[in-house]
Tab-separated table of N, CA and C and ligand atoms in Angstrom:
chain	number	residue	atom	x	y	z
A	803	UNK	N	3.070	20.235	10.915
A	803	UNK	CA	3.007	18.845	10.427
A	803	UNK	C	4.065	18.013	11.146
A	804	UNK	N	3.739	16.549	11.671
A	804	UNK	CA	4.574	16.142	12.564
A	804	UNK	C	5.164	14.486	11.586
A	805	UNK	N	5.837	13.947	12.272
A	805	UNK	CA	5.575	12.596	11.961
A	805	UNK	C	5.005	11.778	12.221
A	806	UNK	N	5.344	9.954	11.714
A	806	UNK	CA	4.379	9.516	11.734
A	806	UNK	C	4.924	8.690	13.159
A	807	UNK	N	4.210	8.566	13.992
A	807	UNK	CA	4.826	8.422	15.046
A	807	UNK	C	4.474	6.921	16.082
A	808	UNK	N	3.219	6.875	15.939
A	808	UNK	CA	2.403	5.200	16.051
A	808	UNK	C	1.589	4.888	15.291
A	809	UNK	N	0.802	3.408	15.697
A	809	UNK	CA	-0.565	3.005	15.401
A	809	UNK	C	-1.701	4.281	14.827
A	810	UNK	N	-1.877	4.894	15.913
A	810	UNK	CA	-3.022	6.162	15.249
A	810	UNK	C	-2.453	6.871	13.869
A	811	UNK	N	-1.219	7.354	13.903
A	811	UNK	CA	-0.829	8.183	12.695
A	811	UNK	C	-0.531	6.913	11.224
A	812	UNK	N	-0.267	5.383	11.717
A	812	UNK	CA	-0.520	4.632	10.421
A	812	UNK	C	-2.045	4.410	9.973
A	813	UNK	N	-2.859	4.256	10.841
A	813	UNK	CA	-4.529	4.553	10.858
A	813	UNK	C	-4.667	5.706	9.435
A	814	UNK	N	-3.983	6.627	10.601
A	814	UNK	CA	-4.772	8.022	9.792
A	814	UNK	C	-4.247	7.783	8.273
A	815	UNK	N	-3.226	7.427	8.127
A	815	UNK	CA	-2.272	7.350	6.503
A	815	UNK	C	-2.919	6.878	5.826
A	816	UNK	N	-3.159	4.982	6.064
A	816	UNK	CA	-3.948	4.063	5.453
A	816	UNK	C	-4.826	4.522	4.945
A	817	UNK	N	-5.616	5.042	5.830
A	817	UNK	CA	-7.140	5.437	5.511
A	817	UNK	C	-7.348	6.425	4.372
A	818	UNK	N	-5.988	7.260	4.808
A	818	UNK	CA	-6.127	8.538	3.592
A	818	UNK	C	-5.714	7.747	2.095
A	819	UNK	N	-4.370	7.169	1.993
A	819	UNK	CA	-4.024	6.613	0.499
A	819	UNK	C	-4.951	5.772	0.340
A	820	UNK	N	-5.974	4.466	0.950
A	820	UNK	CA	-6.802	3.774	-0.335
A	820	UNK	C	-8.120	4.496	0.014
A	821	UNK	N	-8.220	5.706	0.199
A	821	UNK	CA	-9.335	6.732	-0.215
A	821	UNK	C	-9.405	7.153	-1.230
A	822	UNK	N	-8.065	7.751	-1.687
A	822	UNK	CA	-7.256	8.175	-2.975
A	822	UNK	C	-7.284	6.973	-3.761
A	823	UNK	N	-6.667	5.845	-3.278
A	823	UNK	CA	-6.427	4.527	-4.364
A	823	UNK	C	-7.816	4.174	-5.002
A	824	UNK	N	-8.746	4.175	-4.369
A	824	UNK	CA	-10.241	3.902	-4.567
A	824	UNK	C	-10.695	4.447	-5.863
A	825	UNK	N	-10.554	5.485	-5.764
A	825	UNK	CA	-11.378	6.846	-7.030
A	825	UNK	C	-10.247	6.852	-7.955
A	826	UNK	N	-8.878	5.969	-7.738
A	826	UNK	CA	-8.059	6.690	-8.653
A	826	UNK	C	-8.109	5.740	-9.885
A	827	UNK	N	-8.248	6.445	-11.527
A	827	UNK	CA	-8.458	6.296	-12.438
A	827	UNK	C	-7.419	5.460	-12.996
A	828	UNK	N	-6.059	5.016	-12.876
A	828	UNK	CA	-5.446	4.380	-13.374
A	828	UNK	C	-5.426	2.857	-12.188
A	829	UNK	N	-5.358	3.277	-11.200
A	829	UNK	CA	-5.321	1.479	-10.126
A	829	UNK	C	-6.555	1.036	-9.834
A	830	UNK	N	-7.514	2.187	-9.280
A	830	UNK	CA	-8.960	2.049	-8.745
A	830	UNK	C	-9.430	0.724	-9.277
A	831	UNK	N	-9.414	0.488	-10.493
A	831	UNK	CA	-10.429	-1.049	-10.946
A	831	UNK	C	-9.815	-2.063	-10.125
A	832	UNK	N	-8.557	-2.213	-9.979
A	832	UNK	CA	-8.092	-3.624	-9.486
A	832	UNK	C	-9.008	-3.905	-7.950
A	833	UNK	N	-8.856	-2.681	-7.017
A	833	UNK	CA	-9.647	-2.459	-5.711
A	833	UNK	C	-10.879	-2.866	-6.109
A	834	UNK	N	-11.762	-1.987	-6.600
A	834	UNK	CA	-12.877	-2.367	-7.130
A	834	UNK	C	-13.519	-3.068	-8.247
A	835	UNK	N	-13.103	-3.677	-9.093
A	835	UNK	CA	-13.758	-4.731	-10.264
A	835	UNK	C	-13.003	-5.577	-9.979
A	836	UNK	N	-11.821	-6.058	-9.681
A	836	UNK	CA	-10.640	-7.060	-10.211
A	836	UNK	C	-11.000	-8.021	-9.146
A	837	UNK	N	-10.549	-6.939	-7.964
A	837	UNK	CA	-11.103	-7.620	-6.655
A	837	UNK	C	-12.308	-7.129	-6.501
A	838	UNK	N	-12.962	-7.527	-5.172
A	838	UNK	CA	-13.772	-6.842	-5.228
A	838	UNK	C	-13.595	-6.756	-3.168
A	839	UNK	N	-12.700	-5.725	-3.209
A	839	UNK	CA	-12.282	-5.581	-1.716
A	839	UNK	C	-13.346	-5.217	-0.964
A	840	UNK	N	-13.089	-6.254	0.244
A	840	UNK	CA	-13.497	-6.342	1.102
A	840	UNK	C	-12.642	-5.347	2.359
A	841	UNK	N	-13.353	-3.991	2.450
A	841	UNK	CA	-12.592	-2.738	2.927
A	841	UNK	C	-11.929	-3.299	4.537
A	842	UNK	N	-13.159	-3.551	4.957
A	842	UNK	CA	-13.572	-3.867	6.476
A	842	UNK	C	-12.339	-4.612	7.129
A	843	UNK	N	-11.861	-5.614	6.297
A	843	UNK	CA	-11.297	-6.247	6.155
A	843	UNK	C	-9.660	-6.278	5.713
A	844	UNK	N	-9.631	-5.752	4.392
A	844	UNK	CA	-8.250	-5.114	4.092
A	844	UNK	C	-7.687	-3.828	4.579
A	845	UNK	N	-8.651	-2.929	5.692
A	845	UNK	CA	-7.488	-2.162	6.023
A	845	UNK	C	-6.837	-2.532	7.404
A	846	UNK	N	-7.665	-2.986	8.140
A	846	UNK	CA	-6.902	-3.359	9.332
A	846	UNK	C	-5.742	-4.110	8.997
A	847	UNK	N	-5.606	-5.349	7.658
A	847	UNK	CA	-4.336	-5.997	7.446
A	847	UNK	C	-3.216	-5.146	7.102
A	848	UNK	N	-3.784	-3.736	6.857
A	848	UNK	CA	-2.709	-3.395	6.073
A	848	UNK	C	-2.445	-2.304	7.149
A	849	UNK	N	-3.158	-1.712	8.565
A	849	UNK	CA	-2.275	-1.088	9.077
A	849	UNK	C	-1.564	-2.102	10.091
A	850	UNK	N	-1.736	-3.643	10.184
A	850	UNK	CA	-0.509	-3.960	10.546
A	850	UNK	C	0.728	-4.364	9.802
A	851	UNK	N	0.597	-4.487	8.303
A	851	UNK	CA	1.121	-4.752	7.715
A	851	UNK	C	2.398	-3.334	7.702
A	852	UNK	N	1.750	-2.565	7.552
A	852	UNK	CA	2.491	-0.737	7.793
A	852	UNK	C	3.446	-0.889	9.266
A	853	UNK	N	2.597	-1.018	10.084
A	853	UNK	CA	2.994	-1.324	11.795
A	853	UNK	C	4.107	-2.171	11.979
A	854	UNK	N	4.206	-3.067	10.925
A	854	UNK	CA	5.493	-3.799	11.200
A	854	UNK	C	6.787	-3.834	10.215
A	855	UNK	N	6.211	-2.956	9.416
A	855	UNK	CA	7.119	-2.767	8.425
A	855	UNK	C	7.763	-1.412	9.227
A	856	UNK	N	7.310	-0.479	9.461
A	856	UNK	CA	7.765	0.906	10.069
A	856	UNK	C	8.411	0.815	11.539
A	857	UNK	N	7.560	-0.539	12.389
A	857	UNK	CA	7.507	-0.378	14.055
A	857	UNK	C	8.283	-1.536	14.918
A	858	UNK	N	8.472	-2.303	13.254
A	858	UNK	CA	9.052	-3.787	13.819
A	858	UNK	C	7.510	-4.556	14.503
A	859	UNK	N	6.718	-3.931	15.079
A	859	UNK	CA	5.048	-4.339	15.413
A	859	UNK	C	4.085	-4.510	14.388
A	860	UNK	N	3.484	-5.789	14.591
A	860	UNK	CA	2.458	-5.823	13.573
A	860	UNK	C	2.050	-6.843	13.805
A	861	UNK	N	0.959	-7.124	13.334
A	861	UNK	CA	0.263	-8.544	13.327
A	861	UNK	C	-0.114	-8.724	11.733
A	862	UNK	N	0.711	-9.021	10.989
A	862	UNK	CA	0.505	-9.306	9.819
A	862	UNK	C	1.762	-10.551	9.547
A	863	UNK	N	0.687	-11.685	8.401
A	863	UNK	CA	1.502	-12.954	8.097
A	863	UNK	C	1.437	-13.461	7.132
A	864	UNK	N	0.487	-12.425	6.363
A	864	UNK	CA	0.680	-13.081	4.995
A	864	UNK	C	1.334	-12.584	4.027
A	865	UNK	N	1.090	-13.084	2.721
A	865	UNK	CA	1.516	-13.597	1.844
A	865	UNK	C	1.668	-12.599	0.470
A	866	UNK	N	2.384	-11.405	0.640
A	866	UNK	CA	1.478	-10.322	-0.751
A	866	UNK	C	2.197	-10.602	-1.551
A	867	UNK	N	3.244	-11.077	-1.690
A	867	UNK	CA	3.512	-11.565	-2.742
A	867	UNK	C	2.854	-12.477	-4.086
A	868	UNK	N	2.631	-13.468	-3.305
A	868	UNK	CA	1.609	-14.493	-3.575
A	868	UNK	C	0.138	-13.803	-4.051
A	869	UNK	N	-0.464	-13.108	-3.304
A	869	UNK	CA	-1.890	-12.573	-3.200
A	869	UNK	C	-1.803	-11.212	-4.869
A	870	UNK	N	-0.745	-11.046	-4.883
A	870	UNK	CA	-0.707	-10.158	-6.222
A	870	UNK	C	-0.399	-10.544	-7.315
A	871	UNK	N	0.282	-11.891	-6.963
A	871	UNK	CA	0.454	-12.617	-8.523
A	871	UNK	C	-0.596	-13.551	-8.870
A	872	UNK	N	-1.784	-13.364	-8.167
A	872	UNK	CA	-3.091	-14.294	-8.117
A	872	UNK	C	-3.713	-12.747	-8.632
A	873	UNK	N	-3.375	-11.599	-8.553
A	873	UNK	CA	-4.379	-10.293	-8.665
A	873	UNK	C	-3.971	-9.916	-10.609
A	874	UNK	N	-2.585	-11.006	-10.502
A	874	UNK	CA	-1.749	-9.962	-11.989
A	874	UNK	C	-2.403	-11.321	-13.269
A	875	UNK	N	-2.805	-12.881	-12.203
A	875	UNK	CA	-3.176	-13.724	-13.115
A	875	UNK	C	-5.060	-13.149	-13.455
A	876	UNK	N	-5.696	-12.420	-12.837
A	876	UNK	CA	-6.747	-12.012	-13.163
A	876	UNK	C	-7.118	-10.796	-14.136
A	877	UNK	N	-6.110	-10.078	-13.682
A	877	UNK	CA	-5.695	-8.864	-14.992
A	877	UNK	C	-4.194	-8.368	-14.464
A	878	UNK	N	-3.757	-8.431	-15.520
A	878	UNK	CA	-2.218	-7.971	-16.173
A	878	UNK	C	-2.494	-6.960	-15.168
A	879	UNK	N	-1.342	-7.036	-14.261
A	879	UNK	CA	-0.699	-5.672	-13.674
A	879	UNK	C	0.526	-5.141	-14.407
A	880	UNK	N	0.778	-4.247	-14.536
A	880	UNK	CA	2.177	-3.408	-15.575
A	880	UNK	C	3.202	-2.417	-14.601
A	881	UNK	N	4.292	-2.665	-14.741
A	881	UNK	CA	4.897	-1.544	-14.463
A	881	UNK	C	4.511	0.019	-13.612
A	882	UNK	N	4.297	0.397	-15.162
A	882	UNK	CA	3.406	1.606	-14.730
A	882	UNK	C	2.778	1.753	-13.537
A	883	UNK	N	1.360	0.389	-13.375
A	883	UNK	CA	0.463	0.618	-12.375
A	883	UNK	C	1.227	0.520	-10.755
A	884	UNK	N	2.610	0.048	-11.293
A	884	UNK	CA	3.370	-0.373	-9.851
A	884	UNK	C	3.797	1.145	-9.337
A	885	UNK	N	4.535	1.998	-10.423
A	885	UNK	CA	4.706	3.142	-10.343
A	885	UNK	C	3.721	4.446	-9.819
A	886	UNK	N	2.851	4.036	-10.514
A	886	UNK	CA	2.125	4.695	-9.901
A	886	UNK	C	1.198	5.002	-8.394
A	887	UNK	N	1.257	3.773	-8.234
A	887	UNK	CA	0.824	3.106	-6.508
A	887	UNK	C	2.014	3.476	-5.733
A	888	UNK	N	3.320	3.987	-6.143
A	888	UNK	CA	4.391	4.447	-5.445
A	888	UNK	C	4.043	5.765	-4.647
A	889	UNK	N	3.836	6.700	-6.729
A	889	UNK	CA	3.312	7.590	-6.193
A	889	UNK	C	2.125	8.131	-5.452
A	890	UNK	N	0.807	7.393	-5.671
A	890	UNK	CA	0.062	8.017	-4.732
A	890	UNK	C	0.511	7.742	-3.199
A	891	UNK	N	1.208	6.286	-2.857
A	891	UNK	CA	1.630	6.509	-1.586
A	891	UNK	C	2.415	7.835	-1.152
A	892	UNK	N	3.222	7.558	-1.569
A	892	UNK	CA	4.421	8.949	-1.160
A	892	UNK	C	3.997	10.151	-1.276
A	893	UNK	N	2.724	10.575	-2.288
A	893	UNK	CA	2.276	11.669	-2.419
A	893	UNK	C	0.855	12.061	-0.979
A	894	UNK	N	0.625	10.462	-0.620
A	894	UNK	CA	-0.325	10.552	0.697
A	894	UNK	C	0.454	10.686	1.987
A	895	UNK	N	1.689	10.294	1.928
A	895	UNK	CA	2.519	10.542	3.337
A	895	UNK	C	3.032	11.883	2.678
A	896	UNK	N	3.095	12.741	1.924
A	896	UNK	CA	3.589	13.893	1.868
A	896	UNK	C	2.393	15.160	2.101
A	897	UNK	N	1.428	14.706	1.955
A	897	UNK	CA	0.357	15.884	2.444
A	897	UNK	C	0.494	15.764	3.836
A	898	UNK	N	0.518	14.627	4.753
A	898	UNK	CA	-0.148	14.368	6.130
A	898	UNK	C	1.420	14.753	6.972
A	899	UNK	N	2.445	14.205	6.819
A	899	UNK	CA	3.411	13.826	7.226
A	899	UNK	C	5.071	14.273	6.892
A	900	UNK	N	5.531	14.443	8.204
A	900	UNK	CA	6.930	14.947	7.715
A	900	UNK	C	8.044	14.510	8.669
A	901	UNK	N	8.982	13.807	8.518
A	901	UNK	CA	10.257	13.951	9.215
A	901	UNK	C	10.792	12.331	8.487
A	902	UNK	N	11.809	11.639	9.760
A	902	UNK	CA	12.113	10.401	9.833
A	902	UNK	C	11.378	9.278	9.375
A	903	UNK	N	10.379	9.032	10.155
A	903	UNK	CA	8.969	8.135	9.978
A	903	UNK	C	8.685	8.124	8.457
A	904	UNK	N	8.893	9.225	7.990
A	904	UNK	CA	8.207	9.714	6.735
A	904	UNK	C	8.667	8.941	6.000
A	905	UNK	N	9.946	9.386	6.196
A	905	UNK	CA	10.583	9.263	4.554
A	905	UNK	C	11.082	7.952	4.180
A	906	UNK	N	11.171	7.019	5.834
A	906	UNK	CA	11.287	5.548	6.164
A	906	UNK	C	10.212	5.018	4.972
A	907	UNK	N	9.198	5.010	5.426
A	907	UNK	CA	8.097	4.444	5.093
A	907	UNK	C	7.294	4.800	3.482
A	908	UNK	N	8.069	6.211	2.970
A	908	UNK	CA	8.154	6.409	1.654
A	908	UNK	C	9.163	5.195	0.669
A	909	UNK	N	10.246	5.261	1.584
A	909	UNK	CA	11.315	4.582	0.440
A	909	UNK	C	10.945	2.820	0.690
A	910	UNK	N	10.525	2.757	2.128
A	910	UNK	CA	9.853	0.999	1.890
A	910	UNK	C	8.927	0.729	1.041
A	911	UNK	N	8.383	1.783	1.073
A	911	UNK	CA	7.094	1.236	0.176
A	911	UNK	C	7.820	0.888	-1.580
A	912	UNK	N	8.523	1.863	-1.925
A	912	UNK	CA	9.273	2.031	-3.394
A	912	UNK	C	9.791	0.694	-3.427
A	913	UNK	N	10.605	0.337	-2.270
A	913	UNK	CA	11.887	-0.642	-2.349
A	913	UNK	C	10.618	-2.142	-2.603
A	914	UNK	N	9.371	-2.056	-1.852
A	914	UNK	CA	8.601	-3.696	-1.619
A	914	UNK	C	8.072	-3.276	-3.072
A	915	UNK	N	7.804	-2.231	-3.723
A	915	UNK	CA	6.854	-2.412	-4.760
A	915	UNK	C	7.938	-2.597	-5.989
A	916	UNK	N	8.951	-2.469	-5.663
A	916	UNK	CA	10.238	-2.605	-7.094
A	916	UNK	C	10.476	-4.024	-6.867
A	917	UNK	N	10.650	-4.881	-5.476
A	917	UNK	CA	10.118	-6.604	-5.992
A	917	UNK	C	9.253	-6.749	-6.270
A	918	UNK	N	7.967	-5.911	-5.715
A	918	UNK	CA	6.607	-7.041	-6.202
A	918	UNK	C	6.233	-7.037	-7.581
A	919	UNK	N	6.831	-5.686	-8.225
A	919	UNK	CA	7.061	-5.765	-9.606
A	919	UNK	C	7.329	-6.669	-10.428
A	920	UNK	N	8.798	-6.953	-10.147
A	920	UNK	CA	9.806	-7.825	-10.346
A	920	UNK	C	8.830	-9.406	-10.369
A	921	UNK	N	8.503	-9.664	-9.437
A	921	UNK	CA	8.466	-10.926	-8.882
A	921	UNK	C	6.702	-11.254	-9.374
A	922	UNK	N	5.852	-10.000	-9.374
A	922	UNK	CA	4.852	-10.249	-9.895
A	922	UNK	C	4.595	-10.746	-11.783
A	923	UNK	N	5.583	-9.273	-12.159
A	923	UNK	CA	4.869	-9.301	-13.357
A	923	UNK	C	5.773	-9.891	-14.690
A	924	UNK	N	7.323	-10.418	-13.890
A	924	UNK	CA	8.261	-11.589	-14.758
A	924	UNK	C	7.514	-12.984	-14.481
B	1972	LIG	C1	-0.402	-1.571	-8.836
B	1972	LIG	C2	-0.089	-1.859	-7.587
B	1972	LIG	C3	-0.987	-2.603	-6.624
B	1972	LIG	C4	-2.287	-3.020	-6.769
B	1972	LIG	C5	-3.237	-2.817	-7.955
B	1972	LIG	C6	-2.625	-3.731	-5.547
B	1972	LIG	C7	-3.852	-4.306	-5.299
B	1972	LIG	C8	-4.185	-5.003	-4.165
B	1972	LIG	C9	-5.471	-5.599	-3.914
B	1972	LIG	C10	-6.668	-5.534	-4.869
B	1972	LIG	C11	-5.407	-6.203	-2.718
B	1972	LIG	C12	-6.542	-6.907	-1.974
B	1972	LIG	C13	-6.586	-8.366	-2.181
B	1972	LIG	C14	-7.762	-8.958	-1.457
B	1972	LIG	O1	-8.550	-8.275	-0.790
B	1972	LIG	O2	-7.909	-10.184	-1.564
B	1972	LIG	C15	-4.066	-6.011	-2.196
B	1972	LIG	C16	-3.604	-6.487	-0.993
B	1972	LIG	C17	-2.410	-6.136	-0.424
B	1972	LIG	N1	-1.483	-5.264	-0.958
B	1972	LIG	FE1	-1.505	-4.517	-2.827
B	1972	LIG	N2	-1.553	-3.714	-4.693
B	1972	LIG	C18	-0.538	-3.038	-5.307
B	1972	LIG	C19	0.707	-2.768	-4.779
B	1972	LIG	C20	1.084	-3.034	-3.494
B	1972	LIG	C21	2.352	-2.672	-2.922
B	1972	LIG	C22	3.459	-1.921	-3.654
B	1972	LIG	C23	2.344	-3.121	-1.629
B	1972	LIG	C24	3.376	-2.988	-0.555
B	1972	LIG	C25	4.308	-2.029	-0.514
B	1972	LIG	C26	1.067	-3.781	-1.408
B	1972	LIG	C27	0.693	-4.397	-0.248
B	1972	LIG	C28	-0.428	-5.169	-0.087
B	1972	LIG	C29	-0.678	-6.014	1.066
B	1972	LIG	C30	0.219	-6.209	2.277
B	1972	LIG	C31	-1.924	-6.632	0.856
B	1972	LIG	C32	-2.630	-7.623	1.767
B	1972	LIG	C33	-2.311	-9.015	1.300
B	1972	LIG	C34	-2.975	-10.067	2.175
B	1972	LIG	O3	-4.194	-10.256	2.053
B	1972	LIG	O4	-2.267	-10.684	2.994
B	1972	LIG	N3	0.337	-3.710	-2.560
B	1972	LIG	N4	-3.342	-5.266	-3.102
């Protein structure tokens, strides 16, 4: 098992956690009923969104802040569900992935989802 090392290995990640996020029984509705994601579409934003959070590279400019407190005015997002979107991330870079890269991109994700918490659901 290696790290995550470019573009292809944030590909492969993405793809694997909202595979998991999709079917999963506690977040899954927001993906599918709340929103009603447009896949095609939201993953490419989000492996540049990954790409520049991890690579300093990315082509991403918006707004998630904003875009989740428009998701929390449609149904209550909680705590919990923030927590838990931690863990399936970290638990999807821990099957695929191991070293530096890794554990970078484990604790960003914790650190953006403990504001968007914050900032979403006060
Ligand atoms: C319970 C937790 C979360 C839920 C239910 C959730 C749900 C969603 C949904 C449904 C969208 C798609 C919106 C659309 O297609 O219009 C979205 C977009 C996005 N999410 Fe989340 N999210 C959560 C947490 C997070 C966290 C912790 C991060 C970052 C670490 C994140 C990053 C993003 C980004 C970057 C976008 C794209 C925003 C844009 O369109 O510019 N999300 N989220």
């Amino acid at each position: 098992m290696g790290d995550i090392k470019d573009k292809e290995d944030i590909v492969l990640l993405i793809n694997a956690f909202y595979t998991k996020v999709r079917s999963d029984k506690v977040i899954g509705y927001f993906f599918n009923d709340v929103v009603n994601v447009n896949w095609e579409a939201h993953l490419p934003k989000m492996y540049e969104f990954w790409s520049k959070v991890l690579f300093s590279k990315g082509d991403y400019n918006g707004n998630p802040m904003a875009i989740h407190q428009g998701i929390h005015a449609q149904s209550a997002m909680t705590g919990d569900h923030f927590d838990h979107w931690v863990e399936l991330f970290q638990q999807t870079v821990d099957v695929l992935f191991e070293g530096e890269n890794a554990e970078i991109v484990k604790y960003r994700a914790a650190t953006i989802a403990s504001i968007m918490k914050v900032k979403v659901i006060h």
